[in-house]
Amino acid sequence: MFIEPHWTTERRGWVEVICGSMFSGKTEELIRRLKRAKIAHLQTEIYKPSIDTRYDERDIVSHDSRTIPSIPIDNSQQILLLSQGVDVVGIDEAQFFDPELPNVCDQLALRGVRVIIAGLDMDFKGKPFGIMPALLAKADYITKLHAICVRCGHIANFSFRKSPRKDQFFLGEADSYEPRCRKCFNEGMTAGE
Ligand SMILES: [Zn+2]
């Protein structure tokens, strides 16, 4: 029987990155993709950095509180050990992971795993965030989501920090930040709001 090449049963993995500012729906999109995979009876697992303990130690929680169980881990190498037999690996808050994560994702994809990564592409200063540029460069598929600027209603790519604390790794409550467009973000940074 003739089988077209793309219908063969050979497993091929790949890497998807969902990026954007805060309030752009990255985690919701990650959850949506993983739920679809679960419906197809694929083995799924989600990891997040143990630094992210804003809501719950065990569950990944998006801002609208639709939860999906996740595993907090200390370093990206653990993903390789924990993902034996997993078809689809989700990684949330990827910007907080160590520099080995892009290599880990490569290895997973070579194993035949579909890897779905969600993370902030820019920090509160508007600078590329941690390993996200490396992940975006290596990804097979990229989705950039947008929020809406609270000031003017345009498309927002920036996470403006209203809190006076200026530490990139500070994980504040959602109300410490607001989504802003390039113009309103720049005005806020210049004015030192
Ligand atoms: Zn604006």
PDB file of C-alpha atoms and ligand atoms in Angstrom:
ATOM      1  CA  MET A   1       0.000   0.000   0.000  1.00  0.00           C
ATOM      2  CA  PHE A   2       1.314   3.422  -0.934  1.00  0.00           C
ATOM      3  CA  ILE A   3       1.660   5.802   1.979  1.00  0.00           C
ATOM      4  CA  GLU A   4       2.328   9.443   1.279  1.00  0.00           C
ATOM      5  CA  PRO A   5       5.477  10.674   3.050  1.00  0.00           C
ATOM      6  CA  HIS A   6       3.655  12.930   5.492  1.00  0.00           C
ATOM      7  CA  TRP A   7       1.395  10.081   6.528  1.00  0.00           C
ATOM      8  CA  THR A   8       4.158   7.777   7.662  1.00  0.00           C
ATOM      9  CA  THR A   9       4.251   6.790  11.313  1.00  0.00           C
ATOM     10  CA  GLU A  10       7.776   8.093  11.864  1.00  0.00           C
ATOM     11  CA  ARG A  11       7.723  10.407  14.836  1.00  0.00           C
ATOM     12  CA  ARG A  12       9.046  13.891  14.223  1.00  0.00           C
ATOM     13  CA  GLY A  13       9.204  16.422  17.010  1.00  0.00           C
ATOM     14  CA  TRP A  14       9.242  20.196  16.788  1.00  0.00           C
ATOM     15  CA  VAL A  15       9.336  23.340  18.927  1.00  0.00           C
ATOM     16  CA  GLU A  16       6.560  25.943  19.170  1.00  0.00           C
ATOM     17  CA  VAL A  17       6.981  29.229  21.044  1.00  0.00           C
ATOM     18  CA  ILE A  18       4.058  31.350  22.249  1.00  0.00           C
ATOM     19  CA  CYS A  19       5.406  34.766  23.245  1.00  0.00           C
ATOM     20  CA  GLY A  20       4.082  38.216  24.043  1.00  0.00           C
ATOM     21  CA  SER A  21       3.589  40.683  26.883  1.00  0.00           C
ATOM     22  CA  MET A  22       1.727  40.121  30.114  1.00  0.00           C
ATOM     23  CA  PHE A  23      -2.051  39.911  29.663  1.00  0.00           C
ATOM     24  CA  SER A  24      -1.654  38.669  26.092  1.00  0.00           C
ATOM     25  CA  GLY A  25      -3.100  35.219  26.862  1.00  0.00           C
ATOM     26  CA  LYS A  26       0.081  33.121  26.494  1.00  0.00           C
ATOM     27  CA  THR A  27      -0.773  30.643  29.232  1.00  0.00           C
ATOM     28  CA  GLU A  28      -4.361  30.337  28.021  1.00  0.00           C
ATOM     29  CA  GLU A  29      -3.018  29.492  24.546  1.00  0.00           C
ATOM     30  CA  LEU A  30      -0.583  26.937  26.016  1.00  0.00           C
ATOM     31  CA  ILE A  31      -3.441  25.307  27.943  1.00  0.00           C
ATOM     32  CA  ARG A  32      -5.651  25.282  24.842  1.00  0.00           C
ATOM     33  CA  ARG A  33      -3.023  23.455  22.783  1.00  0.00           C
ATOM     34  CA  LEU A  34      -2.324  20.928  25.537  1.00  0.00           C
ATOM     35  CA  LYS A  35      -5.993  20.207  26.112  1.00  0.00           C
ATOM     36  CA  ARG A  36      -6.419  19.434  22.417  1.00  0.00           C
ATOM     37  CA  ALA A  37      -3.480  17.020  22.595  1.00  0.00           C
ATOM     38  CA  LYS A  38      -5.011  15.334  25.645  1.00  0.00           C
ATOM     39  CA  ILE A  39      -8.288  14.865  23.774  1.00  0.00           C
ATOM     40  CA  ALA A  40      -6.264  13.038  21.110  1.00  0.00           C
ATOM     41  CA  HIS A  41      -5.015  10.681  23.864  1.00  0.00           C
ATOM     42  CA  LEU A  42      -1.475  12.012  23.692  1.00  0.00           C
ATOM     43  CA  GLN A  43       0.618  11.912  26.831  1.00  0.00           C
ATOM     44  CA  THR A  44       1.158  15.503  27.976  1.00  0.00           C
ATOM     45  CA  GLU A  45       3.157  17.150  30.739  1.00  0.00           C
ATOM     46  CA  ILE A  46       3.704  20.794  31.735  1.00  0.00           C
ATOM     47  CA  TYR A  47       6.725  22.204  33.512  1.00  0.00           C
ATOM     48  CA  LYS A  48       7.300  25.596  35.017  1.00  0.00           C
ATOM     49  CA  PRO A  49      10.270  27.093  36.902  1.00  0.00           C
ATOM     50  CA  SER A  50       9.954  26.600  40.652  1.00  0.00           C
ATOM     51  CA  ILE A  51      10.632  30.351  41.022  1.00  0.00           C
ATOM     52  CA  ASP A  52       7.080  31.001  39.843  1.00  0.00           C
ATOM     53  CA  THR A  53       5.004  30.391  42.974  1.00  0.00           C
ATOM     54  CA  ARG A  54       2.574  33.246  42.561  1.00  0.00           C
ATOM     55  CA  TYR A  55      -0.566  31.160  42.706  1.00  0.00           C
ATOM     56  CA  ASP A  56      -0.077  27.475  43.391  1.00  0.00           C
ATOM     57  CA  GLU A  57       2.936  25.182  43.768  1.00  0.00           C
ATOM     58  CA  ARG A  58       1.547  22.354  41.666  1.00  0.00           C
ATOM     59  CA  ASP A  59      -0.872  23.879  39.201  1.00  0.00           C
ATOM     60  CA  ILE A  60      -0.187  26.115  36.298  1.00  0.00           C
ATOM     61  CA  VAL A  61      -2.690  28.912  36.668  1.00  0.00           C
ATOM     62  CA  SER A  62      -3.483  31.430  34.012  1.00  0.00           C
ATOM     63  CA  HIS A  63      -4.894  34.814  34.921  1.00  0.00           C
ATOM     64  CA  ASP A  64      -8.434  33.693  34.265  1.00  0.00           C
ATOM     65  CA  SER A  65      -7.862  30.745  36.641  1.00  0.00           C
ATOM     66  CA  ARG A  66      -8.353  27.890  34.160  1.00  0.00           C
ATOM     67  CA  THR A  67      -5.925  25.441  35.705  1.00  0.00           C
ATOM     68  CA  ILE A  68      -3.978  22.485  34.380  1.00  0.00           C
ATOM     69  CA  PRO A  69      -1.604  20.421  36.558  1.00  0.00           C
ATOM     70  CA  SER A  70       2.089  21.230  36.172  1.00  0.00           C
ATOM     71  CA  ILE A  71       5.412  20.228  37.667  1.00  0.00           C
ATOM     72  CA  PRO A  72       7.663  22.912  39.207  1.00  0.00           C
ATOM     73  CA  ILE A  73      11.323  22.207  38.414  1.00  0.00           C
ATOM     74  CA  ASP A  74      14.653  23.777  39.403  1.00  0.00           C
ATOM     75  CA  ASN A  75      16.562  23.374  36.134  1.00  0.00           C
ATOM     76  CA  SER A  76      15.778  22.564  32.516  1.00  0.00           C
ATOM     77  CA  GLN A  77      17.779  19.304  32.465  1.00  0.00           C
ATOM     78  CA  GLN A  78      15.128  17.762  34.710  1.00  0.00           C
ATOM     79  CA  ILE A  79      12.674  17.990  31.827  1.00  0.00           C
ATOM     80  CA  LEU A  80      14.667  15.364  29.894  1.00  0.00           C
ATOM     81  CA  LEU A  81      14.525  12.955  32.813  1.00  0.00           C
ATOM     82  CA  LEU A  82      10.856  13.560  33.612  1.00  0.00           C
ATOM     83  CA  SER A  83       9.569  13.388  30.030  1.00  0.00           C
ATOM     84  CA  GLN A  84      10.160   9.726  29.229  1.00  0.00           C
ATOM     85  CA  GLY A  85       7.150   8.508  27.270  1.00  0.00           C
ATOM     86  CA  VAL A  86       5.621  11.973  26.967  1.00  0.00           C
ATOM     87  CA  ASP A  87       4.319  13.038  23.529  1.00  0.00           C
ATOM     88  CA  VAL A  88       3.727  16.738  24.154  1.00  0.00           C
ATOM     89  CA  VAL A  89       5.770  18.835  26.589  1.00  0.00           C
ATOM     90  CA  GLY A  90       4.494  22.253  27.697  1.00  0.00           C
ATOM     91  CA  ILE A  91       6.807  24.785  29.341  1.00  0.00           C
ATOM     92  CA  ASP A  92       5.353  27.885  30.990  1.00  0.00           C
ATOM     93  CA  GLU A  93       7.148  31.061  32.131  1.00  0.00           C
ATOM     94  CA  ALA A  94      10.109  29.961  29.999  1.00  0.00           C
ATOM     95  CA  GLN A  95      11.863  33.329  30.434  1.00  0.00           C
ATOM     96  CA  PHE A  96      12.863  32.274  33.957  1.00  0.00           C
ATOM     97  CA  PHE A  97      14.652  29.072  32.916  1.00  0.00           C
ATOM     98  CA  ASP A  98      18.426  28.549  32.732  1.00  0.00           C
ATOM     99  CA  PRO A  99      20.419  28.904  29.461  1.00  0.00           C
ATOM    100  CA  GLU A 100      20.294  25.138  28.816  1.00  0.00           C
ATOM    101  CA  LEU A 101      16.586  25.183  27.938  1.00  0.00           C
ATOM    102  CA  PRO A 102      17.066  25.717  24.162  1.00  0.00           C
ATOM    103  CA  ASN A 103      19.329  22.647  24.021  1.00  0.00           C
ATOM    104  CA  VAL A 104      16.872  20.645  26.102  1.00  0.00           C
ATOM    105  CA  CYS A 105      14.091  21.560  23.654  1.00  0.00           C
ATOM    106  CA  ASP A 106      16.306  20.492  20.743  1.00  0.00           C
ATOM    107  CA  GLN A 107      16.882  17.114  22.351  1.00  0.00           C
ATOM    108  CA  LEU A 108      13.187  16.624  23.062  1.00  0.00           C
ATOM    109  CA  ALA A 109      12.297  17.466  19.446  1.00  0.00           C
ATOM    110  CA  LEU A 110      14.911  14.983  18.201  1.00  0.00           C
ATOM    111  CA  ARG A 111      13.243  12.349  20.399  1.00  0.00           C
ATOM    112  CA  GLY A 112      10.000  13.037  18.549  1.00  0.00           C
ATOM    113  CA  VAL A 113       8.405  15.228  21.205  1.00  0.00           C
ATOM    114  CA  ARG A 114       6.211  18.234  20.380  1.00  0.00           C
ATOM    115  CA  VAL A 115       7.453  21.047  22.619  1.00  0.00           C
ATOM    116  CA  ILE A 116       5.196  24.044  23.344  1.00  0.00           C
ATOM    117  CA  ILE A 117       6.833  26.942  25.157  1.00  0.00           C
ATOM    118  CA  ALA A 118       5.130  30.044  26.594  1.00  0.00           C
ATOM    119  CA  GLY A 119       7.106  33.023  27.820  1.00  0.00           C
ATOM    120  CA  LEU A 120       7.507  36.774  28.057  1.00  0.00           C
ATOM    121  CA  ASP A 121       9.571  38.025  25.122  1.00  0.00           C
ATOM    122  CA  MET A 122      10.461  41.332  26.821  1.00  0.00           C
ATOM    123  CA  ASP A 123      11.047  42.372  30.406  1.00  0.00           C
ATOM    124  CA  PHE A 124       9.570  45.474  32.040  1.00  0.00           C
ATOM    125  CA  LYS A 125      12.340  47.591  30.484  1.00  0.00           C
ATOM    126  CA  GLY A 126      11.384  46.461  26.997  1.00  0.00           C
ATOM    127  CA  LYS A 127      14.588  44.375  26.702  1.00  0.00           C
ATOM    128  CA  PRO A 128      14.655  40.788  25.326  1.00  0.00           C
ATOM    129  CA  PHE A 129      14.005  38.504  28.287  1.00  0.00           C
ATOM    130  CA  GLY A 130      16.656  35.918  29.253  1.00  0.00           C
ATOM    131  CA  ILE A 131      16.725  32.871  26.971  1.00  0.00           C
ATOM    132  CA  MET A 132      13.615  33.850  25.014  1.00  0.00           C
ATOM    133  CA  PRO A 133      15.604  35.229  22.025  1.00  0.00           C
ATOM    134  CA  ALA A 134      17.496  31.905  21.771  1.00  0.00           C
ATOM    135  CA  LEU A 135      14.241  29.921  21.980  1.00  0.00           C
ATOM    136  CA  LEU A 136      12.608  32.091  19.323  1.00  0.00           C
ATOM    137  CA  ALA A 137      15.615  31.645  17.021  1.00  0.00           C
ATOM    138  CA  LYS A 138      15.488  27.859  17.325  1.00  0.00           C
ATOM    139  CA  ALA A 139      11.707  27.440  17.204  1.00  0.00           C
ATOM    140  CA  ASP A 140       9.942  25.804  14.270  1.00  0.00           C
ATOM    141  CA  TYR A 141       6.772  27.815  14.903  1.00  0.00           C
ATOM    142  CA  ILE A 142       6.265  31.149  16.642  1.00  0.00           C
ATOM    143  CA  THR A 143       3.051  32.792  17.818  1.00  0.00           C
ATOM    144  CA  LYS A 144       3.279  36.362  19.091  1.00  0.00           C
ATOM    145  CA  LEU A 145       0.207  37.333  21.058  1.00  0.00           C
ATOM    146  CA  HIS A 146      -0.792  40.889  21.912  1.00  0.00           C
ATOM    147  CA  ALA A 147      -2.586  42.600  24.731  1.00  0.00           C
ATOM    148  CA  ILE A 148      -4.488  45.894  24.492  1.00  0.00           C
ATOM    149  CA  CYS A 149      -2.885  49.118  25.735  1.00  0.00           C
ATOM    150  CA  VAL A 150      -4.706  50.311  28.852  1.00  0.00           C
ATOM    151  CA  ARG A 151      -3.877  53.912  27.933  1.00  0.00           C
ATOM    152  CA  CYS A 152      -4.952  54.223  24.320  1.00  0.00           C
ATOM    153  CA  GLY A 153      -6.478  50.930  23.144  1.00  0.00           C
ATOM    154  CA  HIS A 154      -3.833  50.132  20.518  1.00  0.00           C
ATOM    155  CA  ILE A 155      -2.115  46.750  20.266  1.00  0.00           C
ATOM    156  CA  ALA A 156       0.201  46.315  23.284  1.00  0.00           C
ATOM    157  CA  ASN A 157       3.526  44.448  23.184  1.00  0.00           C
ATOM    158  CA  PHE A 158       5.023  45.848  26.395  1.00  0.00           C
ATOM    159  CA  SER A 159       4.571  45.022  30.092  1.00  0.00           C
ATOM    160  CA  PHE A 160       4.781  48.306  31.974  1.00  0.00           C
ATOM    161  CA  ARG A 161       5.633  47.960  35.652  1.00  0.00           C
ATOM    162  CA  LYS A 162       3.725  50.230  37.965  1.00  0.00           C
ATOM    163  CA  SER A 163       5.558  48.916  41.043  1.00  0.00           C
ATOM    164  CA  PRO A 164       8.621  50.916  42.186  1.00  0.00           C
ATOM    165  CA  ARG A 165      10.601  47.651  42.547  1.00  0.00           C
ATOM    166  CA  LYS A 166      12.978  47.380  39.585  1.00  0.00           C
ATOM    167  CA  ASP A 167      14.151  43.779  39.621  1.00  0.00           C
ATOM    168  CA  GLN A 168      13.707  41.799  36.391  1.00  0.00           C
ATOM    169  CA  PHE A 169      12.902  38.634  38.307  1.00  0.00           C
ATOM    170  CA  PHE A 170      10.344  40.172  40.585  1.00  0.00           C
ATOM    171  CA  LEU A 171       7.089  38.327  40.098  1.00  0.00           C
ATOM    172  CA  GLY A 172       4.475  40.735  41.246  1.00  0.00           C
ATOM    173  CA  GLU A 173       0.759  40.407  41.327  1.00  0.00           C
ATOM    174  CA  ALA A 174      -0.901  41.095  38.046  1.00  0.00           C
ATOM    175  CA  ASP A 175      -1.921  44.545  39.229  1.00  0.00           C
ATOM    176  CA  SER A 176       1.763  45.596  39.446  1.00  0.00           C
ATOM    177  CA  TYR A 177       1.842  45.632  35.641  1.00  0.00           C
ATOM    178  CA  GLU A 178      -0.198  46.946  32.775  1.00  0.00           C
ATOM    179  CA  PRO A 179      -0.053  46.251  29.054  1.00  0.00           C
ATOM    180  CA  ARG A 180       1.029  49.225  26.968  1.00  0.00           C
ATOM    181  CA  CYS A 181       1.699  49.985  23.324  1.00  0.00           C
ATOM    182  CA  ARG A 182       5.143  51.160  22.212  1.00  0.00           C
ATOM    183  CA  LYS A 183       4.206  54.844  22.425  1.00  0.00           C
ATOM    184  CA  CYS A 184       2.585  54.739  25.878  1.00  0.00           C
ATOM    185  CA  PHE A 185       5.315  52.434  27.222  1.00  0.00           C
ATOM    186  CA  ASN A 186       8.006  54.826  26.014  1.00  0.00           C
ATOM    187  CA  GLU A 187       6.204  57.824  27.489  1.00  0.00           C
ATOM    188  CA  GLY A 188       5.918  56.039  30.855  1.00  0.00           C
ATOM    189  CA  MET A 189       9.579  55.033  30.903  1.00  0.00           C
ATOM    190  CA  THR A 190      10.722  58.540  29.924  1.00  0.00           C
ATOM    191  CA  ALA A 191       8.548  60.143  32.586  1.00  0.00           C
ATOM    192  CA  GLY A 192       9.761  57.620  35.192  1.00  0.00           C
ATOM    193  CA  GLU A 193       6.207  56.758  36.233  1.00  0.00           C
TER     194      GLU A 193
HETATM  195 ZN    ZN B   1      -0.980  53.092  24.095  1.00  0.00          ZN
END
